[in-house]
Tab-separated table of C-alpha atoms in Angstrom:
chain	number	residue	atom	x	y	z
A	110	MET	CA	58.317	-171.829	-184.748
A	111	ALA	CA	58.521	-175.501	-183.947
A	112	ASP	CA	61.154	-177.530	-185.731
A	113	GLN	CA	58.683	-180.073	-187.012
A	114	ASP	CA	57.376	-179.793	-190.535
A	115	PRO	CA	54.223	-177.605	-190.533
A	116	GLY	CA	52.569	-180.601	-192.219
A	117	GLY	CA	52.651	-182.317	-188.822
A	118	ILE	CA	49.521	-180.369	-187.935
A	119	SER	CA	46.779	-179.103	-190.188
A	120	PRO	CA	46.401	-175.415	-191.156
A	121	LEU	CA	43.156	-175.383	-189.130
A	122	GLN	CA	45.031	-176.548	-186.045
A	123	GLN	CA	47.647	-173.869	-186.648
A	124	MET	CA	44.860	-171.294	-186.778
A	125	VAL	CA	43.321	-172.543	-183.531
A	126	ALA	CA	46.687	-172.417	-181.757
A	127	SER	CA	47.506	-168.920	-182.964
A	128	GLY	CA	43.963	-167.629	-182.438
A	129	THR	CA	44.047	-168.769	-178.819
A	130	GLY	CA	47.324	-166.975	-178.346
A	131	ALA	CA	45.825	-163.820	-179.850
A	132	VAL	CA	42.918	-163.831	-177.367
A	133	VAL	CA	45.195	-164.294	-174.357
A	134	THR	CA	47.630	-161.649	-175.552
A	135	SER	CA	44.883	-159.099	-176.296
A	136	LEU	CA	43.341	-159.439	-172.836
A	137	PHE	CA	46.665	-158.709	-171.155
A	138	MET	CA	48.068	-156.100	-173.545
A	139	THR	CA	45.121	-153.862	-174.515
A	140	PRO	CA	45.584	-151.444	-171.546
A	141	LEU	CA	49.180	-150.780	-172.572
A	142	ASP	CA	48.092	-150.258	-176.164
A	143	VAL	CA	45.474	-147.710	-175.048
A	144	VAL	CA	48.120	-145.749	-173.107
A	145	LYS	CA	50.518	-145.884	-176.076
A	146	VAL	CA	47.898	-144.583	-178.513
A	147	ARG	CA	46.918	-141.746	-176.148
A	148	LEU	CA	50.543	-140.613	-175.798
A	149	GLN	CA	51.201	-140.797	-179.535
A	150	SER	CA	48.021	-138.946	-180.539
A	151	GLN	CA	48.655	-135.896	-178.351
A	152	ARG	CA	49.712	-132.713	-180.066
A	153	PRO	CA	53.146	-131.305	-179.193
A	154	SER	CA	51.651	-128.293	-177.422
A	155	VAL	CA	49.596	-130.516	-175.165
A	156	ALA	CA	52.542	-132.712	-174.347
A	157	SER	CA	54.824	-129.760	-173.581
A	158	ASP	CA	52.531	-127.437	-171.579
A	159	SER	CA	53.993	-128.598	-168.289
A	160	GLY	CA	57.537	-128.524	-169.622
A	161	ALA	CA	57.839	-132.280	-169.887
A	162	SER	CA	56.217	-135.062	-171.841
A	163	PRO	CA	53.641	-137.112	-169.921
A	164	THR	CA	54.845	-140.495	-168.785
A	165	PRO	CA	52.980	-143.773	-169.336
A	166	ASN	CA	52.259	-143.862	-165.602
A	167	ASP	CA	50.716	-140.365	-165.736
A	168	ALA	CA	48.566	-141.340	-168.698
A	169	PHE	CA	47.504	-144.574	-166.999
A	170	VAL	CA	46.457	-142.765	-163.799
A	171	LYS	CA	44.663	-140.000	-165.700
A	172	ILE	CA	42.656	-142.477	-167.789
A	173	VAL	CA	41.584	-144.485	-164.724
A	174	ARG	CA	40.750	-141.369	-162.684
A	175	HIS	CA	38.759	-139.456	-165.290
A	176	GLU	CA	37.352	-142.161	-167.537
A	177	GLY	CA	37.238	-145.306	-165.429
A	178	THR	CA	39.125	-148.575	-165.448
A	179	ARG	CA	37.002	-150.001	-168.268
A	180	THR	CA	38.472	-147.408	-170.623
A	181	LEU	CA	41.777	-149.273	-170.459
A	182	TRP	CA	40.049	-152.023	-172.439
A	183	SER	CA	38.353	-149.643	-174.881
A	184	GLY	CA	38.453	-151.043	-178.366
A	185	LEU	CA	38.859	-154.600	-177.044
A	186	PRO	CA	35.951	-156.005	-179.109
A	187	ALA	CA	37.411	-154.420	-182.247
A	188	THR	CA	40.839	-155.669	-181.195
A	189	LEU	CA	39.583	-159.235	-180.843
A	190	VAL	CA	37.609	-159.101	-184.084
A	191	MET	CA	40.741	-157.839	-185.831
A	192	THR	CA	43.462	-159.701	-183.975
A	193	VAL	CA	42.147	-163.254	-183.765
A	194	PRO	CA	41.529	-163.886	-187.482
A	195	ALA	CA	44.508	-161.744	-188.519
A	196	THR	CA	46.855	-163.580	-186.185
A	197	ALA	CA	45.498	-166.958	-187.230
A	198	VAL	CA	46.045	-166.164	-190.898
A	199	TYR	CA	49.413	-164.503	-190.267
A	200	PHE	CA	51.022	-167.279	-188.229
A	201	THR	CA	49.660	-169.998	-190.478
A	202	ALA	CA	50.841	-168.145	-193.579
A	203	TYR	CA	54.278	-167.669	-192.023
A	204	ASP	CA	54.691	-171.369	-191.264
A	205	GLN	CA	53.498	-172.420	-194.692
A	206	LEU	CA	55.603	-169.826	-196.524
A	207	LYS	CA	58.740	-170.682	-194.577
A	208	ALA	CA	58.273	-174.385	-195.307
A	209	PHE	CA	57.649	-173.600	-198.983
A	210	LEU	CA	60.744	-171.382	-199.275
A	211	CYS	CA	62.982	-173.904	-197.551
A	212	GLY	CA	61.479	-176.893	-199.361
A	213	ARG	CA	61.951	-175.324	-202.791
A	214	ALA	CA	65.376	-173.914	-201.857
A	215	LEU	CA	64.173	-170.470	-202.980
A	216	THR	CA	66.194	-168.872	-200.211
A	217	SER	CA	68.615	-169.992	-197.526
A	218	ASP	CA	67.324	-171.336	-194.235
A	219	LEU	CA	68.846	-168.278	-192.558
A	220	TYR	CA	66.795	-165.741	-194.525
A	221	ALA	CA	63.638	-167.797	-195.080
A	222	PRO	CA	62.066	-166.553	-191.789
A	223	MET	CA	62.675	-162.925	-192.815
A	224	VAL	CA	61.115	-163.326	-196.272
A	225	ALA	CA	58.189	-165.432	-195.024
A	226	GLY	CA	57.501	-163.021	-192.165
A	227	ALA	CA	57.484	-159.985	-194.464
A	228	LEU	CA	55.167	-161.602	-197.035
A	229	ALA	CA	52.762	-162.959	-194.429
A	230	ARG	CA	52.495	-159.598	-192.686
A	231	LEU	CA	52.025	-157.619	-195.900
A	232	GLY	CA	48.947	-159.639	-196.794
A	233	THR	CA	47.539	-159.444	-193.291
A	234	VAL	CA	48.032	-155.666	-193.025
A	235	THR	CA	46.155	-155.071	-196.266
A	236	VAL	CA	43.158	-157.147	-195.205
A	237	ILE	CA	42.913	-155.854	-191.643
A	238	SER	CA	43.724	-152.146	-192.131
A	239	PRO	CA	40.109	-150.836	-191.811
A	240	LEU	CA	39.633	-152.603	-188.463
A	241	GLU	CA	42.968	-151.212	-187.264
A	242	LEU	CA	41.628	-147.739	-188.092
A	243	VAL	CA	38.499	-148.380	-186.024
A	244	ARG	CA	40.472	-149.716	-183.068
A	245	THR	CA	42.848	-146.741	-183.035
A	246	LYS	CA	39.964	-144.257	-182.963
A	247	LEU	CA	38.216	-146.058	-180.113
A	248	GLN	CA	41.383	-146.017	-178.023
A	249	ALA	CA	42.531	-142.490	-178.828
A	250	GLN	CA	39.260	-140.573	-178.581
A	251	HIS	CA	37.093	-142.788	-176.367
A	252	LEU	CA	34.261	-142.553	-178.883
A	253	SER	CA	31.003	-144.397	-178.423
A	254	TYR	CA	30.156	-146.945	-181.083
A	255	ARG	CA	27.442	-144.582	-182.390
A	256	GLU	CA	29.938	-141.728	-182.712
A	257	LEU	CA	32.413	-144.085	-184.314
A	258	GLY	CA	29.837	-145.139	-186.882
A	259	THR	CA	29.123	-141.490	-187.706
A	260	CYS	CA	32.823	-140.828	-188.049
A	261	VAL	CA	33.437	-143.778	-190.361
A	262	ARG	CA	30.416	-142.981	-192.551
A	263	ALA	CA	31.547	-139.353	-192.860
A	264	ALA	CA	35.041	-140.457	-193.803
A	265	VAL	CA	33.685	-142.769	-196.510
A	266	ALA	CA	31.322	-140.080	-197.817
A	267	GLN	CA	34.116	-137.509	-198.069
A	268	GLY	CA	37.091	-139.628	-199.030
A	269	GLY	CA	35.581	-142.787	-200.477
A	270	TRP	CA	36.196	-146.341	-199.344
A	271	ARG	CA	39.926	-145.819	-199.816
A	272	SER	CA	39.878	-143.594	-196.727
A	273	LEU	CA	39.362	-146.711	-194.592
A	274	TRP	CA	42.861	-147.725	-195.607
A	275	LEU	CA	44.290	-144.401	-194.436
A	276	GLY	CA	47.406	-145.295	-192.523
A	277	TRP	CA	48.032	-148.418	-194.613
A	278	GLY	CA	51.362	-147.044	-195.806
A	279	PRO	CA	52.900	-146.331	-192.389
A	280	THR	CA	51.255	-149.456	-190.978
A	281	ALA	CA	52.893	-151.567	-193.666
A	282	LEU	CA	56.177	-149.724	-193.170
A	283	ARG	CA	55.935	-150.516	-189.476
A	284	ASP	CA	54.590	-154.066	-189.540
A	285	VAL	CA	56.370	-155.586	-192.541
A	286	PRO	CA	59.896	-154.680	-191.346
A	287	PHE	CA	58.813	-155.557	-187.785
A	288	SER	CA	57.723	-158.993	-188.937
A	289	ALA	CA	60.873	-159.576	-190.988
A	290	LEU	CA	63.138	-158.484	-188.120
A	291	TYR	CA	61.100	-160.361	-185.542
A	292	TRP	CA	61.187	-163.753	-187.225
A	293	PHE	CA	64.810	-163.421	-188.305
A	294	ASN	CA	65.934	-162.587	-184.758
A	295	TYR	CA	63.522	-165.054	-183.178
A	296	GLU	CA	64.904	-168.038	-185.053
A	297	LEU	CA	68.487	-166.953	-184.331
A	298	VAL	CA	67.906	-166.325	-180.620
A	299	LYS	CA	65.920	-169.539	-180.243
A	300	SER	CA	68.702	-171.590	-181.834
A	301	TRP	CA	71.277	-169.905	-179.615
A	302	LEU	CA	69.244	-170.505	-176.455
A	303	ARG	CA	68.706	-174.136	-177.364
A	304	GLY	CA	72.453	-174.580	-177.485
A	305	LEU	CA	72.782	-173.144	-173.971
A	306	ARG	CA	69.656	-174.404	-172.279
A	307	PRO	CA	69.763	-176.759	-169.313
A	308	LYS	CA	68.184	-180.141	-169.874
A	309	ASP	CA	65.082	-179.290	-167.862
A	310	GLN	CA	64.271	-176.105	-169.818
A	311	THR	CA	61.295	-176.549	-172.120
A	312	SER	CA	61.009	-175.453	-175.712
A	313	VAL	CA	58.042	-173.237	-174.736
A	314	GLY	CA	60.238	-171.440	-172.215
A	315	ILE	CA	62.870	-170.818	-174.869
A	316	SER	CA	60.201	-169.503	-177.232
A	317	PHE	CA	58.956	-167.135	-174.511
A	318	VAL	CA	62.415	-165.616	-173.989
A	319	ALA	CA	63.319	-165.520	-177.683
A	320	GLY	CA	59.985	-163.935	-178.571
A	321	GLY	CA	60.386	-161.221	-175.952
A	322	ILE	CA	63.906	-160.314	-177.060
A	323	SER	CA	63.188	-160.279	-180.781
A	324	GLY	CA	59.917	-158.383	-180.292
A	325	THR	CA	61.676	-155.665	-178.300
A	326	VAL	CA	64.370	-155.142	-180.928
A	327	ALA	CA	61.851	-154.981	-183.770
A	328	ALA	CA	59.570	-152.607	-181.841
A	329	ILE	CA	62.352	-150.101	-181.185
A	330	LEU	CA	63.481	-149.998	-184.804
A	331	THR	CA	59.958	-149.510	-186.222
A	332	LEU	CA	58.480	-147.142	-183.594
A	333	PRO	CA	58.611	-143.944	-185.740
A	334	PHE	CA	56.288	-145.543	-188.292
A	335	ASP	CA	53.914	-146.501	-185.476
A	336	VAL	CA	53.754	-142.840	-184.424
A	337	VAL	CA	52.969	-141.743	-187.989
A	338	LYS	CA	50.262	-144.395	-188.353
A	339	THR	CA	48.557	-143.353	-185.123
A	340	GLN	CA	48.593	-139.611	-185.866
A	341	ARG	CA	47.297	-140.102	-189.409
A	342	GLN	CA	44.434	-142.352	-188.347
A	343	VAL	CA	43.442	-140.208	-185.368
A	344	ALA	CA	43.458	-137.037	-187.480
A	345	LEU	CA	40.933	-138.551	-189.882
A	346	GLY	CA	38.408	-139.550	-187.295
A	347	ALA	CA	37.614	-136.635	-185.018
A	348	VAL	CA	33.834	-136.222	-184.832
A	349	GLU	CA	34.263	-132.547	-185.682
A	350	ALA	CA	35.714	-133.601	-189.034
A	351	VAL	CA	32.182	-134.524	-190.155
A	352	ARG	CA	31.770	-130.908	-191.243
A	353	VAL	CA	35.285	-130.450	-192.586
A	354	THR	CA	36.724	-131.700	-195.851
A	355	PRO	CA	39.719	-133.869	-194.963
A	356	PRO	CA	43.049	-132.479	-196.169
A	357	HIS	CA	45.237	-134.301	-198.623
A	358	ALA	CA	47.182	-136.974	-196.759
A	359	ASP	CA	50.871	-136.196	-196.544
A	360	SER	CA	53.380	-138.873	-197.377
A	361	THR	CA	54.849	-140.958	-194.596
A	362	TRP	CA	58.288	-139.416	-195.045
A	363	LEU	CA	56.868	-135.875	-194.953
A	364	LEU	CA	55.015	-136.677	-191.748
A	365	LEU	CA	58.184	-138.101	-190.220
A	366	ARG	CA	60.032	-134.869	-191.027
A	367	ARG	CA	57.168	-132.753	-189.695
A	368	ILE	CA	56.988	-134.650	-186.421
A	369	ARG	CA	60.731	-134.305	-186.003
A	370	ALA	CA	60.557	-130.573	-186.745
A	371	GLU	CA	57.712	-129.982	-184.274
A	372	SER	CA	58.705	-132.336	-181.470
A	373	GLY	CA	62.309	-133.238	-182.128
A	374	THR	CA	63.680	-136.739	-182.397
A	375	ARG	CA	61.844	-137.646	-179.196
A	376	GLY	CA	58.581	-137.034	-181.036
A	377	LEU	CA	59.371	-139.895	-183.408
A	378	PHE	CA	59.586	-142.188	-180.396
A	379	ALA	CA	56.439	-141.034	-178.583
A	380	GLY	CA	54.932	-143.918	-176.676
A	381	PHE	CA	58.350	-145.595	-176.558
A	382	LEU	CA	58.025	-147.079	-173.085
A	383	PRO	CA	54.483	-148.486	-173.394
A	384	ARG	CA	55.277	-149.888	-176.860
A	385	ILE	CA	58.402	-151.612	-175.571
A	386	ILE	CA	56.658	-152.760	-172.406
A	387	LYS	CA	53.905	-154.152	-174.603
A	388	ALA	CA	56.132	-155.641	-177.309
A	389	ALA	CA	58.234	-157.879	-175.085
A	390	PRO	CA	55.459	-159.633	-173.130
A	391	SER	CA	52.969	-159.695	-176.008
A	392	CYS	CA	55.456	-161.296	-178.398
A	393	ALA	CA	56.587	-163.667	-175.658
A	394	ILE	CA	53.036	-164.682	-174.702
A	395	MET	CA	51.909	-165.010	-178.321
A	396	ILE	CA	54.759	-167.149	-179.620
A	397	SER	CA	54.962	-169.394	-176.547
A	398	THR	CA	51.186	-169.966	-176.613
A	399	TYR	CA	51.406	-170.764	-180.308
A	400	GLU	CA	54.293	-173.173	-179.785
A	401	PHE	CA	52.422	-174.845	-176.939
A	402	GLY	CA	49.304	-175.180	-179.080
A	403	LYS	CA	51.247	-176.654	-181.974
A	404	SER	CA	52.980	-179.130	-179.688
A	405	PHE	CA	49.608	-180.133	-178.256
A	406	PHE	CA	48.139	-180.802	-181.694
A	407	GLN	CA	51.265	-182.619	-182.850
A	408	ARG	CA	51.033	-184.987	-179.874
A	409	LEU	CA	47.307	-185.418	-180.439
A	410	ASN	CA	47.814	-186.255	-184.102
A	411	GLN	CA	50.601	-188.675	-183.292
A	412	GLU	CA	48.457	-190.481	-180.721
A	413	GLN	CA	45.581	-190.735	-183.170
A	414	PHE	CA	47.936	-192.047	-185.862
A	415	LEU	CA	49.427	-194.714	-183.584
A	416	GLY	CA	46.034	-195.681	-182.267
A	417	PRO	CA	45.183	-197.252	-178.879
């Protein structure tokens, strides 16, 4: 985040800056997310029929060949509906929480980003979990919106409204630690790069590099929970499940053990390459766009304050 006090721009301006970054990032990254979800949602037998797990390139080619290029952006409307407001709230909450923690001396400046990132993400995950469920189904099964509606209604009828939060546990276990690790590493890497940067290197450029590095590290460490989240959400939403009573949801830890037993340790890191390929540029694009937007509004506010 920028060094200036978040009070230098209004919360609304923070939301506009982060929302813009979310739109740009979603347009570029949705195809990689589709490939990742497809790889993670495959059963072990499907993945091992040929003796080797399918690669992201194989999945990409197969999707384009059999389903068309537009499929790579399947779920984009749901992604935008979910991502833009969630990102706006998340980034704004992070900035405000970090300023609050530092201002009240509730934690050290070193750990304030970690605590603020975890709290901001926990709230966002809880609010946005049903839309995440919808997006995952669209990407994994290539359902039409009519089929998706049938699937969601059946899930609610059989499991109640709580079923729309299926996958909340592993999502929170993935996103909250991811957020804490991301912001902690981001602030450290950004400070380090600023000490090394040449005079002509911009703050936005430093944010781009720091965001990519910290996003990659956080993505690797939390990938097993991403696999669990995807498999749990996909299992709920098959259209055939309309006629079948959904089984009791296993705990996250039980699912982790089951995946490891069926597919080995590699199964816990299914979709590794597309997730990492997505994490680095998406985090880099998002944070640098946000920093640029905040800098723009800070200059605008300063000019308006000083007057003509």
